[in-house]
Short mmCIF file of C-alpha atoms in Angstrom, two decimals:
data_model
loop_
_atom_site.label_atom_id
_atom_site.label_comp_id
_atom_site.label_asym_id
_atom_site.label_seq_id
_atom_site.Cartn_x
_atom_site.Cartn_y
_atom_site.Cartn_z
CA MET A 1 -6.57 -6.54 2.50
CA SER A 2 -9.56 -8.82 1.79
CA ASP A 3 -11.88 -5.98 2.89
CA VAL A 4 -10.35 -3.68 0.27
CA ILE A 5 -10.87 -6.32 -2.44
CA LYS A 6 -14.49 -6.88 -1.38
CA ARG A 7 -15.21 -3.15 -1.33
CA LEU A 8 -13.51 -2.64 -4.67
CA THR A 9 -15.61 -5.42 -6.24
CA LEU A 10 -18.79 -3.94 -4.77
CA PHE A 11 -17.96 -0.45 -6.01
CA ILE A 12 -17.25 -1.65 -9.54
CA LEU A 13 -20.68 -3.29 -9.61
CA LEU A 14 -22.33 -0.17 -8.21
CA SER A 15 -20.60 1.98 -10.85
CA VAL A 16 -22.25 -0.10 -13.54
CA ILE A 17 -25.65 0.00 -11.81
CA ILE A 18 -25.75 3.79 -11.55
CA GLY A 19 -25.09 4.29 -15.23
CA CYS A 20 -21.35 4.46 -15.97
CA SER A 21 -20.36 2.49 -19.03
CA GLY A 22 -17.56 -0.05 -18.67
CA SER A 23 -14.02 0.48 -19.92
CA SER A 24 -11.52 -2.34 -20.19
CA GLY A 25 -8.51 -0.32 -21.28
CA SER A 26 -7.60 -3.14 -23.66
CA GLY A 27 -5.16 -1.05 -25.67
CA ALA A 28 -7.28 -1.04 -28.85
CA GLU A 29 -7.58 2.25 -30.69
CA ALA A 30 -10.80 4.06 -29.76
CA GLU A 31 -13.09 4.93 -32.64
CA GLU A 32 -14.67 8.36 -32.95
CA THR A 33 -18.06 6.80 -32.24
CA ASP A 34 -16.90 5.37 -28.89
CA VAL A 35 -17.33 6.78 -25.43
CA PRO A 36 -13.90 7.38 -23.79
CA MET A 37 -11.79 4.26 -23.32
CA ILE A 38 -9.38 4.16 -20.39
CA SER A 39 -5.82 2.87 -20.76
CA THR A 40 -4.59 3.71 -17.24
CA GLN A 41 -6.83 3.27 -14.21
CA PRO A 42 -6.38 4.93 -10.79
CA VAL A 43 -4.86 2.62 -8.17
CA ASN A 44 -5.28 2.26 -4.41
CA LYS A 45 -2.98 4.32 -2.20
CA SER A 46 -1.94 3.41 1.36
CA LEU A 47 0.25 6.10 2.82
CA PRO A 48 1.13 7.96 6.01
CA ALA A 49 -0.53 11.19 7.07
CA ASP A 50 0.79 14.42 5.56
CA GLN A 51 1.82 12.69 2.35
CA THR A 52 0.19 13.53 -0.97
CA ALA A 53 -1.84 10.85 -2.72
CA VAL A 54 -1.95 11.22 -6.50
CA PHE A 55 -4.66 9.44 -8.46
CA SER A 56 -4.44 9.44 -12.24
CA VAL A 57 -6.34 8.19 -15.25
CA GLU A 58 -5.46 8.13 -18.93
CA ALA A 59 -7.74 8.01 -21.97
CA LEU A 60 -6.89 6.33 -25.26
CA SER A 61 -8.06 9.30 -27.31
CA GLY A 62 -8.25 13.06 -27.11
CA GLY A 63 -11.22 15.35 -26.76
CA VAL A 64 -11.98 14.09 -23.27
CA SER A 65 -13.03 16.09 -20.21
CA TYR A 66 -12.47 14.85 -16.66
CA GLN A 67 -14.45 15.05 -13.44
CA TRP A 68 -13.17 13.37 -10.27
CA GLN A 69 -15.65 12.11 -7.72
CA HIS A 70 -15.44 10.71 -4.20
CA SER A 71 -17.58 8.35 -2.15
CA ILE A 72 -17.67 6.91 1.35
CA GLU A 73 -19.89 3.87 0.77
CA GLY A 74 -19.85 3.55 -3.01
CA SER A 75 -23.57 4.08 -3.58
CA ILE A 76 -23.42 7.87 -3.76
CA TRP A 77 -20.68 9.64 -5.71
CA ASN A 78 -20.13 13.39 -5.44
CA ASP A 79 -18.20 15.64 -7.78
CA ILE A 80 -15.03 17.18 -6.35
CA SER A 81 -14.87 20.91 -6.95
CA ASP A 82 -12.15 21.98 -9.43
CA ALA A 83 -10.96 18.37 -9.90
CA THR A 84 -11.18 18.40 -13.70
CA GLN A 85 -7.76 17.18 -14.80
CA SER A 86 -6.49 13.69 -15.57
CA THR A 87 -4.82 13.61 -12.15
CA TYR A 88 -6.17 14.41 -8.70
CA GLU A 89 -4.05 15.11 -5.62
CA ILE A 90 -5.10 15.04 -2.00
CA LEU A 91 -3.10 15.46 1.19
CA ALA A 92 -3.63 12.47 3.45
CA GLN A 93 -4.77 13.28 6.97
CA THR A 94 -5.34 11.11 10.03
CA SER A 95 -8.92 12.36 10.37
CA VAL A 96 -11.54 9.70 9.64
CA ASP A 97 -12.88 12.02 6.96
CA TYR A 98 -9.76 11.26 4.91
CA ASN A 99 -9.54 7.52 5.53
CA TRP A 100 -11.20 4.85 3.40
CA ILE A 101 -12.38 7.37 0.82
CA TRP A 102 -12.91 6.05 -2.68
CA PHE A 103 -12.13 8.09 -5.78
CA ARG A 104 -13.01 7.67 -9.42
CA CYS A 105 -12.96 9.81 -12.53
CA VAL A 106 -15.77 10.35 -15.05
CA LEU A 107 -14.38 10.81 -18.57
CA THR A 108 -16.68 12.47 -21.09
CA ASN A 109 -16.51 13.13 -24.81
CA LYS A 110 -19.14 14.13 -27.38
CA ILE A 111 -20.47 10.56 -27.50
CA GLY A 112 -20.90 9.90 -23.79
CA SER A 113 -19.21 9.15 -20.47
CA THR A 114 -17.16 6.39 -18.90
CA CYS A 115 -16.33 5.90 -15.23
CA SER A 116 -12.90 4.75 -14.17
CA GLU A 117 -12.43 1.97 -11.68
CA PRO A 118 -12.61 3.24 -8.07
CA ALA A 119 -9.41 3.55 -6.02
CA CYS A 120 -9.20 3.71 -2.24
CA LEU A 121 -7.19 6.09 -0.07
CA THR A 122 -6.09 4.52 3.21
CA VAL A 123 -4.17 6.62 5.74
CA VAL A 124 -1.90 4.48 7.93
CA THR A 125 0.51 4.98 10.78
CA VAL A 126 3.93 3.73 9.68
CA VAL A 127 7.10 2.67 11.48
CA TYR A 128 10.16 2.49 9.22
CA VAL A 129 13.02 -0.03 9.28
CA ASP A 130 16.20 0.17 7.21
CA SER A 131 19.30 -1.86 8.05
CA SER A 132 21.50 0.59 6.12
CA GLN A 133 20.57 3.50 8.41
CA ALA A 134 23.11 4.65 10.98
CA THR A 135 20.97 7.19 12.85
CA ASN A 136 22.18 7.98 16.38
CA LEU A 137 18.65 8.43 17.70
CA PRO A 138 16.33 6.34 15.53
CA ASP A 139 12.62 6.69 16.23
CA GLY A 140 11.16 4.89 13.21
CA GLN A 141 9.10 7.92 12.20
CA SER A 142 10.66 8.35 8.75
CA TRP A 143 13.10 6.67 6.40
CA ASN A 144 15.79 9.11 7.56
CA SER A 145 15.30 8.10 11.20
CA ALA A 146 14.42 4.45 10.59
CA TYR A 147 15.16 1.68 13.06
CA ALA A 148 18.07 -0.45 11.91
CA THR A 149 16.46 -3.68 13.14
CA LEU A 150 13.01 -5.14 12.77
CA GLN A 151 13.17 -6.35 16.36
CA GLU A 152 13.40 -2.79 17.64
CA ALA A 153 10.43 -1.75 15.53
CA LEU A 154 8.32 -4.67 16.76
CA SER A 155 9.27 -3.96 20.37
CA ASN A 156 8.21 -0.31 20.17
CA ALA A 157 5.21 -0.59 17.84
CA PRO A 158 1.74 0.03 19.32
CA ALA A 159 -1.31 -1.67 17.82
CA ASP A 160 -2.96 -0.84 14.51
CA LEU A 161 -0.05 0.31 12.41
CA GLU A 162 2.24 -0.87 9.63
CA ILE A 163 5.97 -1.54 9.66
CA TRP A 164 7.75 -0.86 6.35
CA VAL A 165 11.07 -2.65 5.95
CA ALA A 166 13.72 -1.70 3.39
CA ALA A 167 15.71 -4.27 1.44
CA GLY A 168 18.38 -6.15 3.37
CA THR A 169 18.91 -9.15 5.61
CA TYR A 170 17.54 -9.08 9.14
CA THR A 171 18.13 -11.59 11.95
CA PRO A 172 16.00 -11.87 15.10
CA GLY A 173 18.79 -11.92 17.71
CA GLY A 174 21.84 -13.78 18.88
CA THR A 175 20.49 -17.04 20.29
CA ARG A 176 18.67 -19.97 18.76
CA GLU A 177 15.57 -19.20 20.81
CA ASP A 178 15.24 -15.69 19.32
CA SER A 179 12.45 -15.11 16.79
CA PHE A 180 10.70 -12.24 15.06
CA ILE A 181 7.62 -12.21 17.29
CA LEU A 182 4.82 -10.49 15.41
CA LYS A 183 2.24 -8.36 17.22
CA ASP A 184 -1.53 -8.49 16.92
CA THR A 185 -2.86 -5.91 14.40
CA VAL A 186 0.66 -4.78 13.38
CA ASP A 187 1.20 -5.49 9.68
CA VAL A 188 4.75 -5.89 8.39
CA TYR A 189 5.68 -5.22 4.76
CA GLY A 190 9.05 -5.74 3.08
CA GLY A 191 10.34 -4.91 -0.38
CA PHE A 192 10.98 -1.19 0.00
CA ASN A 193 13.86 0.74 -1.48
CA GLY A 194 13.87 3.19 1.41
CA ASP A 195 12.32 6.30 -0.09
CA GLU A 196 8.71 5.32 -0.83
CA THR A 197 5.84 7.49 0.34
CA PHE A 198 3.06 4.97 -0.29
CA ARG A 199 2.98 1.21 0.15
CA GLU A 200 1.94 0.30 -3.37
CA ALA A 201 5.21 1.76 -4.70
CA ARG A 202 7.34 -0.99 -3.14
CA ASP A 203 8.98 -3.67 -5.29
CA PRO A 204 9.68 -6.88 -3.33
CA GLU A 205 11.09 -8.64 -6.38
CA ASN A 206 13.91 -6.13 -6.83
CA ASN A 207 14.20 -4.97 -3.21
CA VAL A 208 14.76 -8.38 -1.65
CA THR A 209 14.08 -8.33 2.09
CA ILE A 210 15.21 -11.42 4.02
CA LEU A 211 14.29 -12.56 7.51
CA SER A 212 17.09 -14.98 8.31
CA GLY A 213 17.75 -17.41 11.14
CA ASP A 214 21.45 -17.69 10.22
CA ILE A 215 22.77 -16.10 13.43
CA GLY A 216 25.88 -18.17 14.10
CA ALA A 217 28.58 -19.41 11.77
CA GLN A 218 27.52 -18.44 8.26
CA ASP A 219 25.95 -21.28 6.28
CA TYR A 220 26.29 -23.61 9.29
CA LYS A 221 22.70 -24.58 10.00
CA SER A 222 23.03 -26.39 13.30
CA ASP A 223 23.36 -23.09 15.22
CA ASN A 224 20.53 -21.28 13.43
CA CYS A 225 17.34 -20.02 15.08
CA TYR A 226 14.67 -22.61 15.77
CA HIS A 227 11.85 -20.38 14.50
CA VAL A 228 12.62 -17.33 12.38
CA VAL A 229 9.10 -15.85 12.69
CA THR A 230 6.42 -16.36 15.34
CA GLY A 231 2.92 -15.42 14.20
CA ALA A 232 0.16 -13.34 15.80
CA ASN A 233 -3.53 -12.57 15.25
CA ASN A 234 -4.90 -10.23 12.58
CA VAL A 235 -1.57 -9.45 10.97
CA VAL A 236 -0.12 -9.32 7.47
CA LEU A 237 3.47 -10.41 6.76
CA ASP A 238 4.20 -9.66 3.13
CA GLY A 239 7.16 -9.03 0.84
CA PHE A 240 9.78 -11.13 2.64
CA THR A 241 11.97 -14.15 2.05
CA ILE A 242 12.11 -16.23 5.24
CA SER A 243 15.16 -18.47 5.40
CA ASP A 244 17.59 -20.53 7.46
CA GLY A 245 15.46 -21.63 10.35
CA ASN A 246 16.57 -24.95 11.82
CA ALA A 247 14.45 -26.71 14.45
CA ASN A 248 15.73 -29.90 16.07
#
């Protein structure tokens, strides 16, 4: 995710350089002599292919026209034909032409124009996990056919994808030596309710997702897993509570 932050910072600077006035969206009432002020900025979207990404922007005052733009590198922005509403929708595709595209909106009134902050569309391959699912033939390809265990998802996951895990408590196996062994380049995210279509919609605070080493007698630590999670290279583990490991 550090690459996204770096690119976002660069694109904000470039937006200023090429002539878009800044907009803080501070909540103050816009005066009639002001260029448009933005109260709601578009946000990044990370979602599977064939899902619809919706970017939106909101102005503090009326009398504003909208023009959405897209960019690959951030230095050149091109208008999107017929994208002249406060929201813009695009169907995510696995083609590289649809991945890592940045979008922004130019808001214009009779005084001048303001550019929104840029937002990135990232198309990802997702494997789903939900302990409440009772699918006879789970394949992890959707929430309705999610794997019931994170171990199964990790075992079957190829490189360069994301695992989305719904709220619940997950244990790595039945012996003290068992562990959630992460895979290189496979990112694992918890905190989902089990119906989200893009990653940024998850809520780890309210959808508590626990990786637990409490595999034996409940609350009896001496028979818990030695290591609940075993790390790997180039991975993200985010949105989890890790608990009840007990190494000798």
